[in-house]
mmCIF file of C-alpha atoms in Angstrom:
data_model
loop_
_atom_site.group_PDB
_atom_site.id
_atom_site.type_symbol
_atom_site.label_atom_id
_atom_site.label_comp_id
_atom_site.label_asym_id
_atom_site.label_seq_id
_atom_site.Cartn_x
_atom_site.Cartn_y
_atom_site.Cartn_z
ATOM 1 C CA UNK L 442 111.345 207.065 -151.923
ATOM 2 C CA UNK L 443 108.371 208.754 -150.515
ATOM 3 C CA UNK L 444 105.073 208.317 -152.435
ATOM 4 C CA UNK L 445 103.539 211.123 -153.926
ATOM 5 C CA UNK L 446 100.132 212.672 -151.782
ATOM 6 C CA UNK L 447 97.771 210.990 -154.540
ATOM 7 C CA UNK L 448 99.493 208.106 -154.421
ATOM 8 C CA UNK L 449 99.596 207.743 -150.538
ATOM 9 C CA UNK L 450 95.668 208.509 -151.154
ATOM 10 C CA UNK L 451 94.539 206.033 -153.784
ATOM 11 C CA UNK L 452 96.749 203.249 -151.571
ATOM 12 C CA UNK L 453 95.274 204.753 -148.233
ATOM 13 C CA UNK L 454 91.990 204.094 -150.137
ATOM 14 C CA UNK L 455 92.589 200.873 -151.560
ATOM 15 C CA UNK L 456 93.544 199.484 -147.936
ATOM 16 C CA UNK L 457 89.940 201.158 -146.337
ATOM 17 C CA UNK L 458 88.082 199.073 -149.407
ATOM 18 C CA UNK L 459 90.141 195.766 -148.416
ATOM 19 C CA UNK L 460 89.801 196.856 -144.587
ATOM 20 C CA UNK L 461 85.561 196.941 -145.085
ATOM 21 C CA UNK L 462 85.402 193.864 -147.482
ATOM 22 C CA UNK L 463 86.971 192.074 -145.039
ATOM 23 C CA UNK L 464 84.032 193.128 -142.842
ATOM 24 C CA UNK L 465 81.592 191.993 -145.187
ATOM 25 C CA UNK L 466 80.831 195.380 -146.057
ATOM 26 C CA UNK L 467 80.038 195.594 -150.624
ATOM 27 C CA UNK L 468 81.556 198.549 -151.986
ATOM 28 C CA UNK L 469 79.694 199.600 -154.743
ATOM 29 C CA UNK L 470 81.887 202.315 -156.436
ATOM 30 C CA UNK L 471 84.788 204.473 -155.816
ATOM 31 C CA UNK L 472 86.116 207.804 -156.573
ATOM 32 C CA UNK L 473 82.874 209.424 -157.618
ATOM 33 C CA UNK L 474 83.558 213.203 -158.622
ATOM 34 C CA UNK L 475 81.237 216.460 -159.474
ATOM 35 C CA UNK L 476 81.913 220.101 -159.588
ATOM 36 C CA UNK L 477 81.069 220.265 -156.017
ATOM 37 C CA UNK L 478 83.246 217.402 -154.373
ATOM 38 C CA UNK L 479 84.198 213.406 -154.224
ATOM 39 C CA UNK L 480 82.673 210.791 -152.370
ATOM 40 C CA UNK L 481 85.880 208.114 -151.830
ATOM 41 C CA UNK L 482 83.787 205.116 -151.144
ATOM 42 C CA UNK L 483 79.933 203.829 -151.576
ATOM 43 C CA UNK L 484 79.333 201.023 -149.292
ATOM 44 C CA UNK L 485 76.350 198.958 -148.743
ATOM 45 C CA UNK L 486 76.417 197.666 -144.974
ATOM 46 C CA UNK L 487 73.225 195.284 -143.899
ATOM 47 C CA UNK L 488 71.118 197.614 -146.318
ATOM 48 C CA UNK L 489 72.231 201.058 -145.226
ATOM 49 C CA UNK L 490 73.910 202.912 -148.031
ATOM 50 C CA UNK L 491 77.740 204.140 -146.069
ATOM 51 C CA UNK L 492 79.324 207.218 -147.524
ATOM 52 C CA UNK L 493 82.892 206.658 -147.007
ATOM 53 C CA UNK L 494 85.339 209.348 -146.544
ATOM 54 C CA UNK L 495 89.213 208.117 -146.405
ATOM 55 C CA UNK L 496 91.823 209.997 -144.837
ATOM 56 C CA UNK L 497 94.881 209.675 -144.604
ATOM 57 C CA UNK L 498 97.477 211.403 -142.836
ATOM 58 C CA UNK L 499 101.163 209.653 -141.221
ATOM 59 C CA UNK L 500 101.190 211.081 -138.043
ATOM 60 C CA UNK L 501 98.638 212.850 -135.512
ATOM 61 C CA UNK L 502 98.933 216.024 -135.742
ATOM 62 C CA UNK L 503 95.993 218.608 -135.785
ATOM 63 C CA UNK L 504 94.250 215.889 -135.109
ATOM 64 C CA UNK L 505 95.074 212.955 -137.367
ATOM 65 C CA UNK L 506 93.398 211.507 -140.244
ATOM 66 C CA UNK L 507 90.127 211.764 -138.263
ATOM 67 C CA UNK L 508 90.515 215.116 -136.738
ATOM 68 C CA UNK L 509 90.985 216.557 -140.785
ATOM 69 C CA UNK L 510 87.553 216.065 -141.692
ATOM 70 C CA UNK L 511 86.417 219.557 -141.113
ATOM 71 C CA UNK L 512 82.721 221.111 -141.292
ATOM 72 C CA UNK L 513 83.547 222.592 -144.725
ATOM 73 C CA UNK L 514 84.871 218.573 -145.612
ATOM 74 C CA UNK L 515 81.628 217.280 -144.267
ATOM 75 C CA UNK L 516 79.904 219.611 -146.434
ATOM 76 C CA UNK L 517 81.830 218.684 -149.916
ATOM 77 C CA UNK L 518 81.023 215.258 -149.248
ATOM 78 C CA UNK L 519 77.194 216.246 -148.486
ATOM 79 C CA UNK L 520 76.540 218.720 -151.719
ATOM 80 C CA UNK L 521 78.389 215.600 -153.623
ATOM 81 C CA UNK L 522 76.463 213.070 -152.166
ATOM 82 C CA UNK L 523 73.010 214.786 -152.738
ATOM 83 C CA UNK L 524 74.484 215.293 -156.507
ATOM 84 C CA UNK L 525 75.259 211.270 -156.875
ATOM 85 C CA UNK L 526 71.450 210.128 -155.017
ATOM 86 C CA UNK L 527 70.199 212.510 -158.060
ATOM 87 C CA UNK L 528 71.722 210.364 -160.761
ATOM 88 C CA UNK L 529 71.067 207.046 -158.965
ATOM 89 C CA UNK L 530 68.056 206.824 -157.991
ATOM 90 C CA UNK L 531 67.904 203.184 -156.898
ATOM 91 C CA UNK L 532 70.242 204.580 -154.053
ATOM 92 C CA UNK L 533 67.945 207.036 -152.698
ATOM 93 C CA UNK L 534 65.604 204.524 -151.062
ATOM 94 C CA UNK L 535 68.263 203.120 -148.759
ATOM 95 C CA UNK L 536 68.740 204.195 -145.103
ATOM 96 C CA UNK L 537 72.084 206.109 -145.275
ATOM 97 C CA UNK L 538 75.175 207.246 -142.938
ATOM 98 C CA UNK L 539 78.548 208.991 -143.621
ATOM 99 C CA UNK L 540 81.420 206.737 -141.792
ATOM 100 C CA UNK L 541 85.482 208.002 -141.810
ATOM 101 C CA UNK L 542 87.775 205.515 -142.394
ATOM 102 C CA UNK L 543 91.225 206.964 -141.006
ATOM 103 C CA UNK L 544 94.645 205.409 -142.160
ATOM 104 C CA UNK L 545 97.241 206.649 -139.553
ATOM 105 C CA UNK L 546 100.596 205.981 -140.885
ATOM 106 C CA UNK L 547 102.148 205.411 -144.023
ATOM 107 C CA UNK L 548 99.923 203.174 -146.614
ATOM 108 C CA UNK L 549 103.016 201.083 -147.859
ATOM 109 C CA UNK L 550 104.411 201.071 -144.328
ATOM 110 C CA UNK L 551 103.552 200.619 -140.505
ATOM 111 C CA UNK L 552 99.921 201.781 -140.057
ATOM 112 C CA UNK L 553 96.560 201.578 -138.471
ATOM 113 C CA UNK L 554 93.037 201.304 -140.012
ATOM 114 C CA UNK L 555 90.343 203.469 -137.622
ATOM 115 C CA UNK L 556 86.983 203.083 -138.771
ATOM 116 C CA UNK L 557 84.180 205.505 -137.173
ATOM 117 C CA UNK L 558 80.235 204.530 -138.713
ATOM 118 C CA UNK L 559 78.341 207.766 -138.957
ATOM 119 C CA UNK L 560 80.814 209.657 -138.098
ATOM 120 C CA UNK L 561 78.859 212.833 -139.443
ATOM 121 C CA UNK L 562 75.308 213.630 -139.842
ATOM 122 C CA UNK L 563 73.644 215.372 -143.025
ATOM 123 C CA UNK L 564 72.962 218.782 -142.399
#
């Protein structure tokens, strides 16, 4: 049976935590929502605050799981990551990047874990 798209994304996010923590990379929350968008992952790498996007997608078409985080994407993930620094303020003082992990291939199945540190820039 094929999973459902949530369910393909809470594994193909589940396997990017493992896949960082095995880097000795802390993740400090996940799945943090507001009106404006979702942040996936909050990692703390050597002191820099990493906003992790996760994609997922089985093949590479348009692109892959990297190529499908558009401008507009980037720009979710900034409005909701200005939102979150707001409400945690310890945060704020940390040196910060946005990283894409990319999980080409099936989550439960044959894959590969691409991982691209600042990926994107704030705008």
């Amino acid at each position: 049976m094929i999973a459902a798209p949530s369910q393909r994304g809470a594994a193909s996010e589940r396997l990017a935590a493992e896949y960082l923590e095995a880097r000795g990379i802390l993740v400090l929350a996940r799945n943090l929502r507001c009106k404006s968008g979702e942040i996936d992952l909050v990692c703390l790498d050597a002191g820099v605050l990493a906003i992790v996007e996760v994609r997922q997608r089985a093949g590479m078409d348009f692109g892959g799981a990297l190529g499908s985080v558009t401008p507009r994407k980037q720009g979710r993930i900034m409005r909701a990551t200005r939102f979150f620094l707001q409400q945690r303020p310890l945060w704020r003082c940390r040196a910060m990047r946005f990283d894409v992990v990319g999980v080409q291939g099936l989550p439960d199945g044959e894959h590969r874990i691409l991982w691209i540190k600042g990926a994107f820039r704030a705008a």
